[in-house]
Coordinates of C-alpha atoms in Angstrom, one line a residue:
Chain A
X1 CA 88.4 -6.7 14.1
X2 CA 90.1 -7.6 17.4
X3 CA 88.1 -4.9 19.1
X4 CA 84.9 -6.3 17.6
X5 CA 85.8 -9.8 18.9
X6 CA 86.3 -8.6 22.4
X7 CA 83.2 -6.5 22.3
X8 CA 81.2 -9.4 20.9
X9 CA 82.2 -11.8 23.6
X10 CA 81.8 -9.1 26.3
X11 CA 78.4 -8.3 24.9
X12 CA 77.3 -11.9 24.9
X13 CA 78.5 -12.3 28.4
X14 CA 76.8 -9.2 29.7
X15 CA 73.6 -10.0 27.9
X16 CA 73.4 -13.5 29.1
X17 CA 74.3 -12.6 32.7
X18 CA 71.6 -10.1 32.9
X19 CA 69.0 -12.1 31.0
X20 CA 65.9 -13.3 32.7
X21 CA 63.1 -15.2 31.0
X22 CA 59.5 -14.3 31.5
X23 CA 57.4 -16.3 33.8
X24 CA 54.9 -18.3 31.8
X25 CA 51.4 -18.9 33.4
X26 CA 50.8 -22.2 34.9
X27 CA 54.5 -23.1 35.5
X28 CA 54.0 -23.2 39.3
X29 CA 50.8 -25.2 39.0
X30 CA 52.7 -27.8 36.9
X31 CA 55.5 -27.8 39.4
X32 CA 53.3 -28.2 42.4
X33 CA 51.1 -30.8 40.6
X34 CA 54.2 -32.8 39.9
X35 CA 55.1 -32.7 43.6
X36 CA 51.6 -33.7 44.5
X37 CA 51.6 -36.5 42.0
X38 CA 54.4 -38.1 43.9
X39 CA 52.2 -38.1 46.9
X40 CA 49.2 -39.3 44.9
X41 CA 51.1 -42.3 43.8
X42 CA 51.6 -43.3 47.4
X43 CA 47.9 -43.1 47.9
X44 CA 47.2 -45.5 45.1
X45 CA 48.3 -48.7 46.7
X46 CA 46.2 -47.8 49.8
X47 CA 43.1 -47.8 47.7
X48 CA 43.8 -51.1 46.0
X49 CA 44.9 -52.6 49.3
X50 CA 41.6 -51.5 50.9
X51 CA 39.7 -53.0 48.0
X52 CA 41.6 -56.3 48.2
X53 CA 41.2 -56.4 52.0
X54 CA 37.5 -55.9 51.6
X55 CA 37.2 -58.7 49.0
X56 CA 39.4 -61.1 50.9
X57 CA 37.6 -60.3 54.2
X58 CA 34.3 -61.1 52.5
X59 CA 35.5 -64.3 51.0
X60 CA 37.2 -65.3 54.3
X61 CA 34.2 -64.4 56.3
X62 CA 31.8 -66.5 54.2
X63 CA 34.1 -69.4 54.0
X64 CA 34.8 -69.2 57.7
X65 CA 31.1 -69.4 58.2
X66 CA 30.9 -72.6 56.4
X67 CA 33.8 -73.9 58.2
X68 CA 32.3 -72.9 61.5
X69 CA 29.1 -74.8 60.6
X70 CA 31.2 -77.8 60.0
X71 CA 33.2 -77.2 63.1
X72 CA 29.9 -76.9 65.0
X73 CA 28.9 -80.3 63.7
X74 CA 32.3 -81.6 64.5
X75 CA 32.3 -80.2 68.1
X76 CA 28.8 -81.5 68.5
X77 CA 29.9 -85.0 67.6
X78 CA 32.9 -84.4 69.7
X79 CA 30.6 -83.4 72.5
X80 CA 28.7 -86.6 71.9
X81 CA 31.9 -88.5 72.1
X82 CA 32.9 -86.6 75.2
X83 CA 29.6 -87.4 76.8
X84 CA 29.9 -91.0 75.7
X85 CA 33.4 -91.2 77.1
X86 CA 32.2 -89.5 80.2
X87 CA 29.4 -92.0 80.6
X88 CA 31.9 -94.6 79.8
X89 CA 34.1 -93.2 82.5
X90 CA 31.2 -93.0 84.8
X91 CA 30.2 -96.5 84.1
X92 CA 33.8 -97.4 84.2
X93 CA 34.5 -95.8 87.5
X94 CA 31.8 -97.7 89.3
X95 CA 33.2 -100.8 87.6
X96 CA 36.5 -99.9 89.0
X97 CA 35.1 -99.1 92.3
X98 CA 32.9 -102.0 92.3
X99 CA 35.7 -104.6 92.1
X100 CA 37.6 -102.8 94.8
X101 CA 34.4 -102.6 96.8
X102 CA 33.6 -106.1 95.8
X103 CA 37.1 -107.0 96.7
X104 CA 36.6 -105.2 99.9
X105 CA 33.3 -107.0 100.3
X106 CA 35.0 -110.2 99.3
X107 CA 37.7 -109.5 101.7
X108 CA 35.2 -108.8 104.3
X109 CA 32.7 -111.2 103.0
X110 CA 34.5 -114.2 104.3
X111 CA 34.5 -112.6 107.6
X112 CA 30.9 -111.8 107.3
X113 CA 30.0 -114.9 105.4
X114 CA 32.2 -116.9 107.5
X115 CA 29.6 -117.3 110.1
X116 CA 27.0 -117.6 107.4
X117 CA 29.1 -120.1 105.5
X118 CA 29.6 -121.8 108.6
X119 CA 26.0 -121.6 109.3
X120 CA 24.7 -123.9 106.6
X121 CA 27.6 -126.1 106.9
X122 CA 27.8 -126.3 110.6
X123 CA 24.3 -125.7 111.7
X124 CA 25.1 -127.5 114.7
X125 CA 27.8 -125.1 115.6
X126 CA 25.3 -122.3 115.3
X127 CA 24.7 -122.0 118.9
X128 CA 28.3 -122.0 120.0
X129 CA 29.0 -119.2 117.5
X130 CA 26.1 -117.2 118.8
X131 CA 27.3 -117.8 122.1
X132 CA 30.7 -116.7 121.0
X133 CA 29.2 -113.5 119.8
X134 CA 27.3 -113.0 122.8
X135 CA 30.5 -113.5 124.6
X136 CA 32.0 -110.7 122.6
X137 CA 29.1 -108.5 123.3
X138 CA 29.5 -109.3 126.9
X139 CA 33.2 -108.6 126.5
X140 CA 32.2 -105.3 124.8
X141 CA 30.0 -104.3 127.6
X142 CA 32.8 -105.1 129.8
X143 CA 34.7 -102.4 128.0
X144 CA 37.8 -104.4 127.4
X145 CA 39.5 -103.8 124.1
X146 CA 40.0 -107.0 122.1
X147 CA 41.3 -107.8 118.7
X148 CA 38.0 -109.5 118.0
X149 CA 36.2 -106.3 118.6
X150 CA 37.9 -104.9 115.5
X151 CA 36.4 -107.7 113.6
X152 CA 32.9 -106.7 114.7
X153 CA 33.6 -103.0 113.7
X154 CA 34.8 -104.3 110.3
X155 CA 31.6 -106.0 109.8
X156 CA 29.6 -102.9 110.5
X157 CA 31.8 -100.9 108.1
X158 CA 31.3 -103.4 105.4
X159 CA 27.6 -103.1 105.9
X160 CA 27.8 -99.4 105.4
X161 CA 30.0 -99.8 102.4
X162 CA 27.5 -102.0 100.8
X163 CA 24.7 -99.5 101.3
X164 CA 27.0 -96.8 100.0
X165 CA 27.7 -98.8 96.9
X166 CA 24.0 -99.1 96.3
X167 CA 23.5 -95.4 96.6
X168 CA 26.4 -94.8 94.2
X169 CA 24.9 -97.0 91.7
X170 CA 21.8 -95.1 92.0
X171 CA 23.6 -91.9 91.4
X172 CA 25.3 -93.3 88.3
X173 CA 21.9 -94.2 86.9
X174 CA 20.7 -90.7 87.3
X175 CA 23.9 -89.4 85.7
X176 CA 23.4 -91.7 82.8
X177 CA 20.0 -90.3 82.3
X178 CA 21.3 -86.7 81.9
X179 CA 23.3 -87.1 78.6
X180 CA 20.2 -88.6 77.0
X181 CA 18.4 -85.3 76.4
X182 CA 21.7 -83.8 74.9
X183 CA 21.8 -86.8 72.6
X184 CA 18.3 -86.1 71.6
X185 CA 19.2 -82.4 70.9
X186 CA 22.1 -83.3 68.7
X187 CA 19.9 -85.7 66.8
X188 CA 17.3 -82.9 66.4
X189 CA 20.1 -80.6 65.1
X190 CA 21.3 -83.2 62.8
X191 CA 17.9 -83.5 61.5
X192 CA 17.7 -79.8 61.1
X193 CA 21.1 -79.7 59.4
X194 CA 20.0 -82.5 57.1
X195 CA 16.9 -80.5 56.4
X196 CA 18.8 -77.4 55.6
X197 CA 21.3 -79.4 53.6
X198 CA 18.4 -80.8 51.6
X199 CA 17.1 -77.2 51.2
X200 CA 20.6 -76.1 50.0
X201 CA 20.7 -78.8 47.5
X202 CA 17.2 -78.1 46.1
X203 CA 17.8 -74.6 44.6
X204 CA 21.2 -75.7 43.2
X205 CA 19.4 -78.6 41.5
X206 CA 16.8 -76.2 40.3
X207 CA 19.4 -73.8 38.9
X208 CA 21.2 -76.5 37.1
X209 CA 17.9 -77.8 35.9
X210 CA 17.0 -74.3 34.6
X211 CA 18.8 -72.7 31.6
X212 CA 22.3 -71.6 32.2
X213 CA 21.5 -68.0 31.2
X214 CA 20.4 -65.6 33.9
X215 CA 19.4 -62.0 32.9
X216 CA 19.1 -59.3 35.5
X217 CA 18.6 -55.5 35.7
X218 CA 20.1 -53.2 38.2
X219 CA 20.2 -49.7 39.4
X220 CA 23.4 -48.5 41.1
X221 CA 23.9 -45.3 43.0
X222 CA 27.6 -44.6 43.1
X223 CA 29.9 -42.1 44.7
X224 CA 33.3 -40.9 43.6
X225 CA 35.8 -38.9 45.5
X226 CA 33.6 -35.8 45.3
X227 CA 30.9 -37.3 47.5
X228 CA 28.2 -36.7 44.8
X229 CA 25.8 -39.5 44.2
X230 CA 25.5 -40.4 40.5
X231 CA 23.1 -43.0 39.2
X232 CA 23.9 -46.0 37.0
X233 CA 21.4 -48.2 35.3
X234 CA 22.1 -51.5 33.5
X235 CA 21.2 -54.8 32.2
X236 CA 23.4 -57.8 32.5
X237 CA 23.4 -61.4 31.4
X238 CA 25.3 -64.2 33.0
X239 CA 26.1 -67.6 31.8
X240 CA 27.0 -70.4 34.2
X241 CA 30.2 -72.1 33.0
X242 CA 30.6 -74.2 36.0
X243 CA 28.6 -75.1 39.1
X244 CA 29.7 -72.1 41.0
X245 CA 31.3 -70.0 38.3
X246 CA 29.6 -67.9 35.8
X247 CA 30.6 -65.3 33.3
X248 CA 28.6 -62.2 32.8
X249 CA 28.5 -59.2 30.5
X250 CA 25.9 -56.5 29.8
X251 CA 25.5 -52.9 29.1
X252 CA 24.8 -50.0 31.4
X253 CA 24.5 -46.3 31.5
X254 CA 27.2 -45.0 33.8
X255 CA 27.8 -41.6 35.2
X256 CA 30.9 -40.9 37.2
X257 CA 31.9 -37.6 38.8
X258 CA 35.2 -36.7 40.4
X259 CA 37.0 -33.8 41.8
X260 CA 40.6 -33.0 42.2
X261 CA 41.8 -30.4 44.6
X262 CA 45.2 -28.9 43.8
X263 CA 45.7 -27.2 47.2
X264 CA 46.3 -23.9 45.5
X265 CA 46.7 -20.8 47.7
X266 CA 46.0 -17.3 46.6
X267 CA 48.1 -16.1 43.7
X268 CA 51.0 -13.9 44.8
X269 CA 50.7 -11.5 42.0
X270 CA 47.8 -9.1 41.5
X271 CA 46.8 -10.3 38.1
X272 CA 47.4 -14.0 38.6
X273 CA 44.9 -16.8 38.9
X274 CA 45.6 -20.2 40.5
X275 CA 43.8 -23.4 39.6
X276 CA 42.2 -24.5 42.9
X277 CA 40.2 -27.5 41.9
X278 CA 38.8 -29.4 38.9
X279 CA 35.4 -31.1 38.9
X280 CA 34.7 -33.5 36.1
X281 CA 31.7 -35.5 35.1
X282 CA 31.8 -38.4 32.7
X283 CA 28.8 -40.1 31.3
X284 CA 28.9 -43.1 29.0
X285 CA 28.0 -46.6 28.2
X286 CA 29.8 -49.1 30.3
X287 CA 30.3 -52.6 29.0
X288 CA 31.6 -55.0 31.6
X289 CA 33.1 -58.5 31.4
X290 CA 33.0 -60.2 34.7
X291 CA 33.6 -63.5 36.4
X292 CA 31.1 -64.4 39.1
X293 CA 31.8 -66.9 41.8
X294 CA 29.1 -68.1 44.0
X295 CA 30.6 -68.5 47.5
X296 CA 27.4 -69.9 48.8
X297 CA 23.8 -69.9 47.6
X298 CA 23.4 -66.4 48.9
X299 CA 26.8 -64.8 48.6
X300 CA 28.7 -64.2 45.4
X301 CA 31.6 -62.1 44.3
X302 CA 32.4 -60.5 41.0
X303 CA 35.8 -59.6 39.5
X304 CA 36.2 -58.1 36.1
X305 CA 37.0 -55.4 33.7
X306 CA 34.9 -52.9 31.9
X307 CA 35.2 -50.4 29.2
X308 CA 33.4 -47.1 29.4
X309 CA 32.6 -45.5 26.1
X310 CA 32.4 -41.8 26.8
X311 CA 29.3 -40.0 25.6
X312 CA 29.6 -36.8 27.5
X313 CA 32.5 -35.3 29.4
X314 CA 32.3 -32.0 31.1
X315 CA 34.9 -30.4 33.3
X316 CA 34.8 -27.3 35.4
X317 CA 37.8 -25.5 36.8
X318 CA 37.7 -23.3 39.8
X319 CA 40.4 -20.7 40.2
X320 CA 41.4 -18.5 43.0
X321 CA 41.9 -14.9 41.7
X322 CA 43.0 -11.7 43.3
X323 CA 40.9 -8.6 43.0
X324 CA 41.8 -5.2 44.1
X325 CA 39.0 -3.5 46.0
X326 CA 39.0 -0.1 47.5
X327 CA 37.0 0.7 50.6
X328 CA 36.5 4.2 51.9
X329 CA 35.1 5.0 55.3
X330 CA 34.6 8.4 56.9
X331 CA 36.9 8.7 59.9
X332 CA 36.0 10.6 63.1
X333 CA 37.9 13.7 62.3
X334 CA 36.0 14.4 59.1
X335 CA 38.6 12.8 56.7
X336 CA 37.6 9.9 54.6
X337 CA 39.8 6.8 55.1
X338 CA 40.4 5.0 51.9
X339 CA 41.9 1.6 51.8
X340 CA 42.9 -0.6 48.9
X341 CA 42.9 -4.2 49.6
X342 CA 43.6 -7.3 47.7
X343 CA 40.6 -9.7 48.0
X344 CA 40.7 -13.3 47.1
X345 CA 37.8 -14.6 45.0
X346 CA 36.8 -18.0 43.7
X347 CA 35.9 -18.2 40.1
X348 CA 34.5 -21.2 38.3
X349 CA 35.0 -21.6 34.6
X350 CA 34.0 -24.5 32.3
X351 CA 37.0 -26.1 30.7
X352 CA 37.2 -25.2 27.1
X353 CA 36.2 -28.0 24.7
X354 CA 39.7 -28.2 23.1
X355 CA 41.5 -29.0 26.3
X356 CA 39.0 -31.6 27.6
X357 CA 40.4 -35.1 27.6
X358 CA 40.0 -36.6 24.2
X359 CA 39.9 -40.2 25.4
X360 CA 36.9 -42.0 24.0
X361 CA 37.3 -45.1 26.2
X362 CA 38.2 -45.5 29.8
X363 CA 39.1 -48.9 31.3
X364 CA 38.0 -50.0 34.8
X365 CA 38.7 -52.9 37.1
X366 CA 35.5 -53.9 38.9
X367 CA 35.2 -55.7 42.2
X368 CA 32.0 -56.5 44.0
X369 CA 30.5 -58.7 46.6
X370 CA 26.8 -59.5 46.5
X371 CA 24.1 -60.9 48.8
X372 CA 21.2 -62.5 47.1
X373 CA 17.8 -63.0 48.6
X374 CA 14.9 -65.0 47.0
X375 CA 11.7 -63.1 46.7
X376 CA 9.7 -65.5 44.6
X377 CA 10.1 -68.8 42.9
X378 CA 11.9 -67.3 40.0
X379 CA 13.1 -63.9 41.2
X380 CA 16.0 -63.0 43.3
X381 CA 16.9 -59.6 44.6
X382 CA 20.5 -58.8 45.3
X383 CA 22.5 -56.1 47.0
X384 CA 25.9 -55.7 45.7
X385 CA 28.5 -53.2 47.0
X386 CA 31.0 -52.5 44.2
X387 CA 34.2 -50.7 43.6
X388 CA 35.4 -49.4 40.2
X389 CA 39.0 -48.6 39.8
X390 CA 40.2 -46.8 36.7
X391 CA 43.1 -48.4 34.8
X392 CA 44.7 -45.0 34.5
X393 CA 44.1 -41.4 35.6
X394 CA 41.9 -39.4 33.4
X395 CA 42.7 -36.1 31.6
X396 CA 45.9 -34.1 32.1
X397 CA 44.8 -33.0 35.5
X398 CA 45.2 -36.6 36.6
X399 CA 41.6 -37.0 37.7
X400 CA 40.9 -40.0 39.8
X401 CA 37.7 -41.7 38.6
X402 CA 37.7 -44.3 41.3
X403 CA 34.1 -44.8 42.5
X404 CA 32.1 -47.2 44.5
X405 CA 28.5 -47.8 45.3
X406 CA 25.7 -50.2 45.9
X407 CA 24.1 -52.2 43.1
X408 CA 20.5 -53.2 43.6
X409 CA 19.8 -56.1 41.3
X410 CA 16.7 -58.1 40.3
X411 CA 17.2 -61.5 38.6
X412 CA 14.4 -62.9 36.6
Chain B
X1 CA 41.2 -12.7 52.8
X2 CA 43.5 -9.8 52.9
X3 CA 47.1 -10.4 51.9
X4 CA 50.2 -8.7 52.9
X5 CA 53.0 -8.2 50.4
X6 CA 55.8 -10.1 52.0
X7 CA 59.4 -9.0 52.0
X8 CA 62.1 -11.3 50.4
X9 CA 63.4 -12.2 53.9
X10 CA 60.0 -13.3 55.0
X11 CA 59.5 -15.4 51.8
X12 CA 62.9 -17.0 52.5
X13 CA 61.8 -17.8 56.0
X14 CA 58.5 -19.2 54.8
X15 CA 60.3 -21.5 52.4
X16 CA 62.5 -22.8 55.2
X17 CA 59.2 -23.6 57.0
X18 CA 57.9 -25.2 53.9
X19 CA 55.1 -22.7 53.6
X20 CA 53.4 -23.3 50.2
X21 CA 52.5 -19.7 49.4
X22 CA 56.0 -18.6 50.1
X23 CA 57.3 -21.4 47.9
X24 CA 55.0 -20.3 45.2
X25 CA 56.1 -16.7 45.4
X26 CA 59.7 -17.8 45.4
X27 CA 59.1 -20.0 42.4
X28 CA 57.3 -17.3 40.5
X29 CA 59.9 -14.6 41.2
X30 CA 63.0 -16.6 40.3
X31 CA 61.6 -18.8 37.6
X32 CA 62.7 -16.4 34.9
X33 CA 66.1 -15.9 36.4
X34 CA 66.8 -19.7 36.6
X35 CA 65.3 -20.2 33.1
X36 CA 67.7 -17.7 31.8
X37 CA 70.6 -19.7 33.2
X38 CA 69.2 -23.0 32.1
X39 CA 68.7 -21.9 28.6
X40 CA 72.4 -21.2 28.2
X41 CA 73.1 -24.8 28.8
X42 CA 70.3 -26.6 27.0
X43 CA 69.1 -26.7 23.4
X44 CA 65.9 -28.5 24.1
X45 CA 63.2 -26.2 25.3
X46 CA 61.1 -29.0 26.7
X47 CA 64.1 -30.0 28.9
X48 CA 64.5 -26.6 30.2
X49 CA 61.4 -26.4 32.3
X50 CA 62.2 -29.8 33.7
X51 CA 65.6 -28.6 34.6
X52 CA 64.2 -25.4 36.2
X53 CA 61.8 -27.6 38.3
X54 CA 64.6 -30.0 39.3
X55 CA 66.6 -27.0 40.4
X56 CA 63.7 -25.7 42.4
X57 CA 63.2 -29.1 44.1
X58 CA 66.8 -28.9 45.2
X59 CA 66.4 -25.3 46.3
X60 CA 63.4 -26.0 48.4
X61 CA 65.0 -29.1 49.9
X62 CA 68.2 -27.3 50.9
X63 CA 66.9 -23.8 51.5
X64 CA 67.5 -24.3 55.2
X65 CA 71.2 -24.7 54.5
X66 CA 71.5 -21.4 52.7
X67 CA 73.7 -19.1 54.7
X68 CA 72.5 -15.6 54.7
X69 CA 75.2 -12.9 54.4
X70 CA 75.9 -10.6 57.3
X71 CA 74.8 -7.6 55.3
X72 CA 71.0 -7.9 54.9
X73 CA 71.2 -5.7 51.8
X74 CA 73.1 -8.4 50.0
X75 CA 70.7 -11.1 51.0
X76 CA 68.8 -11.3 47.7
X77 CA 72.0 -11.0 45.6
X78 CA 73.7 -13.7 47.5
X79 CA 70.6 -15.9 47.3
X80 CA 70.5 -15.4 43.6
X81 CA 74.1 -16.5 43.3
X82 CA 73.3 -19.6 45.4
X83 CA 70.4 -20.7 43.3
X84 CA 72.2 -19.9 40.1
X85 CA 74.9 -22.3 41.2
X86 CA 72.3 -25.0 41.9
X87 CA 70.7 -24.4 38.5
X88 CA 74.0 -24.6 36.6
X89 CA 75.1 -27.7 38.5
X90 CA 71.7 -29.3 37.7
X91 CA 72.1 -28.4 34.0
X92 CA 75.7 -29.7 33.9
X93 CA 74.7 -33.0 35.6
X94 CA 72.0 -33.4 33.0
X95 CA 74.4 -32.7 30.1
X96 CA 76.9 -35.2 31.7
X97 CA 74.2 -37.9 31.9
X98 CA 73.4 -37.3 28.2
X99 CA 77.1 -37.3 27.2
X100 CA 76.6 -40.1 24.8
X101 CA 74.3 -37.8 22.8
X102 CA 77.2 -35.3 22.4
X103 CA 77.6 -34.5 18.7
X104 CA 79.2 -31.9 16.7
X105 CA 76.7 -30.2 14.5
X106 CA 77.9 -28.7 11.3
X107 CA 76.2 -25.6 10.6
X108 CA 74.3 -25.8 7.3
X109 CA 73.8 -22.7 5.4
X110 CA 70.0 -22.9 5.7
X111 CA 70.2 -23.0 9.4
X112 CA 71.9 -19.7 9.9
X113 CA 70.1 -17.3 12.2
X114 CA 68.1 -15.0 10.1
X115 CA 67.6 -12.0 12.5
X116 CA 69.5 -9.6 10.2
X117 CA 67.8 -6.5 11.6
X118 CA 69.6 -6.8 14.9
X119 CA 72.6 -4.5 15.5
X120 CA 75.4 -5.5 17.8
X121 CA 74.7 -3.1 20.6
X122 CA 71.2 -4.5 20.8
X123 CA 72.0 -8.0 19.8
X124 CA 69.0 -9.7 21.4
X125 CA 69.4 -12.5 23.9
X126 CA 67.4 -14.7 21.6
X127 CA 69.9 -14.2 18.9
X128 CA 72.7 -14.9 21.3
X129 CA 71.0 -18.1 22.5
X130 CA 70.5 -19.0 18.8
X131 CA 74.2 -18.6 18.3
X132 CA 75.0 -20.7 21.3
X133 CA 72.7 -23.3 20.1
X134 CA 74.9 -23.8 17.1
X135 CA 78.0 -24.5 19.3
X136 CA 78.9 -28.1 20.0
X137 CA 77.8 -29.0 23.5
X138 CA 81.2 -29.2 25.1
X139 CA 82.3 -25.9 23.6
X140 CA 79.1 -24.3 24.7
X141 CA 79.5 -25.6 28.2
X142 CA 83.1 -24.4 28.5
X143 CA 82.2 -21.0 27.1
X144 CA 79.4 -20.8 29.6
X145 CA 81.4 -21.8 32.6
X146 CA 84.4 -19.6 31.7
X147 CA 82.9 -16.5 30.3
X148 CA 79.6 -16.3 32.1
X149 CA 79.9 -18.2 35.3
X150 CA 83.4 -17.0 35.8
X151 CA 85.1 -20.4 36.6
X152 CA 88.8 -20.8 35.7
X153 CA 90.1 -23.6 33.5
X154 CA 91.4 -25.6 36.4
X155 CA 87.9 -25.7 37.9
X156 CA 86.3 -26.4 34.6
X157 CA 88.7 -29.3 34.0
X158 CA 87.8 -30.8 37.3
X159 CA 84.1 -30.3 36.8
X160 CA 84.0 -31.9 33.4
X161 CA 86.7 -34.5 33.9
X162 CA 88.8 -33.2 31.0
X163 CA 92.4 -32.0 30.9
X164 CA 92.9 -28.3 31.5
X165 CA 94.5 -27.9 28.1
X166 CA 91.3 -29.2 26.5
X167 CA 89.3 -26.7 28.4
X168 CA 91.4 -23.9 26.9
X169 CA 91.1 -25.4 23.4
X170 CA 87.3 -25.7 23.8
X171 CA 87.1 -22.1 24.9
X172 CA 89.1 -20.8 22.0
X173 CA 87.2 -22.9 19.5
X174 CA 83.9 -21.8 20.9
X175 CA 84.9 -18.1 20.7
X176 CA 86.1 -18.6 17.1
X177 CA 82.9 -20.4 16.2
X178 CA 80.7 -17.7 17.7
X179 CA 82.7 -15.1 15.9
X180 CA 82.4 -16.8 12.6
X181 CA 78.8 -17.5 13.1
X182 CA 78.2 -13.9 14.0
X183 CA 80.2 -12.6 11.1
X184 CA 78.3 -14.8 8.7
X185 CA 75.0 -13.6 9.8
X186 CA 75.3 -10.1 11.3
X187 CA 78.6 -8.6 10.3
X188 CA 77.1 -5.9 8.2
X189 CA 74.9 -4.4 10.8
X190 CA 77.7 -4.7 13.4
X191 CA 80.4 -3.0 11.4
X192 CA 78.1 -0.1 10.6
X193 CA 77.9 0.6 14.3
X194 CA 81.4 -0.4 15.3

């Protein structure tokens, strides 16, 4: 018994130490996929960030446009003010100048007027003053410098000053004329703005006047991560719940394709095959529920969720397989050279029905930004870039069904 | 594309350079070996692949730190020893983290291994693993570490944070249990040979 015990334990030890399990197919793929998934997760926020940036940029841009319009108006009025203040300044400066000049004149005036003042009052003294002046002139001609001479020069200067003043006033007048056409322009722009404002008001009034329901049809080419264009067609109906906000739903035929590359290299064994990539195509009926916000009368944005009822789901797997091929070529010396080589080949197989994702519904988050253009009294045509983000990855290969495209819409 | 069959040394160098095809080859060639080790520690087959993958993640991460022996002939053997150590440490860590779930399973009569055809000299690994599966976790762990990995009681005691005497007791108990389990199920066939 003792011997048996020893043998038993020894046997167990030996067996376990030398034991190796068999390698099951697909273990490496699962392992590398797990590693890739970690990287994939880091890519996800990038996508959503890109989408959010797009949306916010759109909203910001449009709002900024409005603000700019207002700013323009504001700067215009500011400009008016500036011009007004400038004119004020201009008118003020002569005023400021004038008193000084006038003061100057006044200062000089007595000297100028003195004789004049004296003239009416002392008409009799006229002659002596003239004589005095003549005397000065005489004195001047004599070349002698006298303090009285300064007086005479002052008189002359004051004369010049007066004429200068006149010319300045003339200039001011012409300057005053200049702002007038600008004022006219702003008035004209104000008119235009009022006009456009009236125009803006009109359709809004009309819309509110019409029924709150607005049906439209659309066709939407979309593209997934495999760069294949798929077509979506749909009908939607929106109901205005507020002036700028409406809620919309509808039904559409949606087709989404995606591909997932697993970065597989050639199998290291002769018989192995490695899953290189998976292509999937999902077709179904998409039912969205969206909130639409009219940023302006032409721009709007949609945010919502949608459920895709899967009608058809096909998946194709491409594998890299090794094949042994022998080549023989006659060599120069008469012998035949035979070479056996391992050749890599790509093989595409449809995924068996049983292992296709059994999900009947796929949820999406939808984001879009649209530009609407009137084509007739009742009809609008709209271009709407959109992005559909799946709520979770699809199938066990973690296919990413994110897709985006351009929706061409006709309202009626 | 024409491929060259790489030598083990080249594969090892490729793994250090993070070359994916070398990593794949490494994974595929040592998966079974590591799984063999992991299965000694874990009962749950769904855990085992996860543990093998965890071990490979560690191996690929630290492969640059693996010191090759001077004798190139021993390279593969020493590498296997190195990765075996990583795998068993990974498994022990996992068992430690699940320590709350430790329980002593009483072997019910209906649960006895039923591979009566086996004879002792050819006692199949699956049968042995089956026997191990019926050991309480701590006994199994100590048995593994002492008998198969070759640790002594002192090392085991430090590794599992238990007194050295407990380690001895666990080992004795595990052997007794294995013996009785074996006798209950396969004694007839064994005695015929023995």
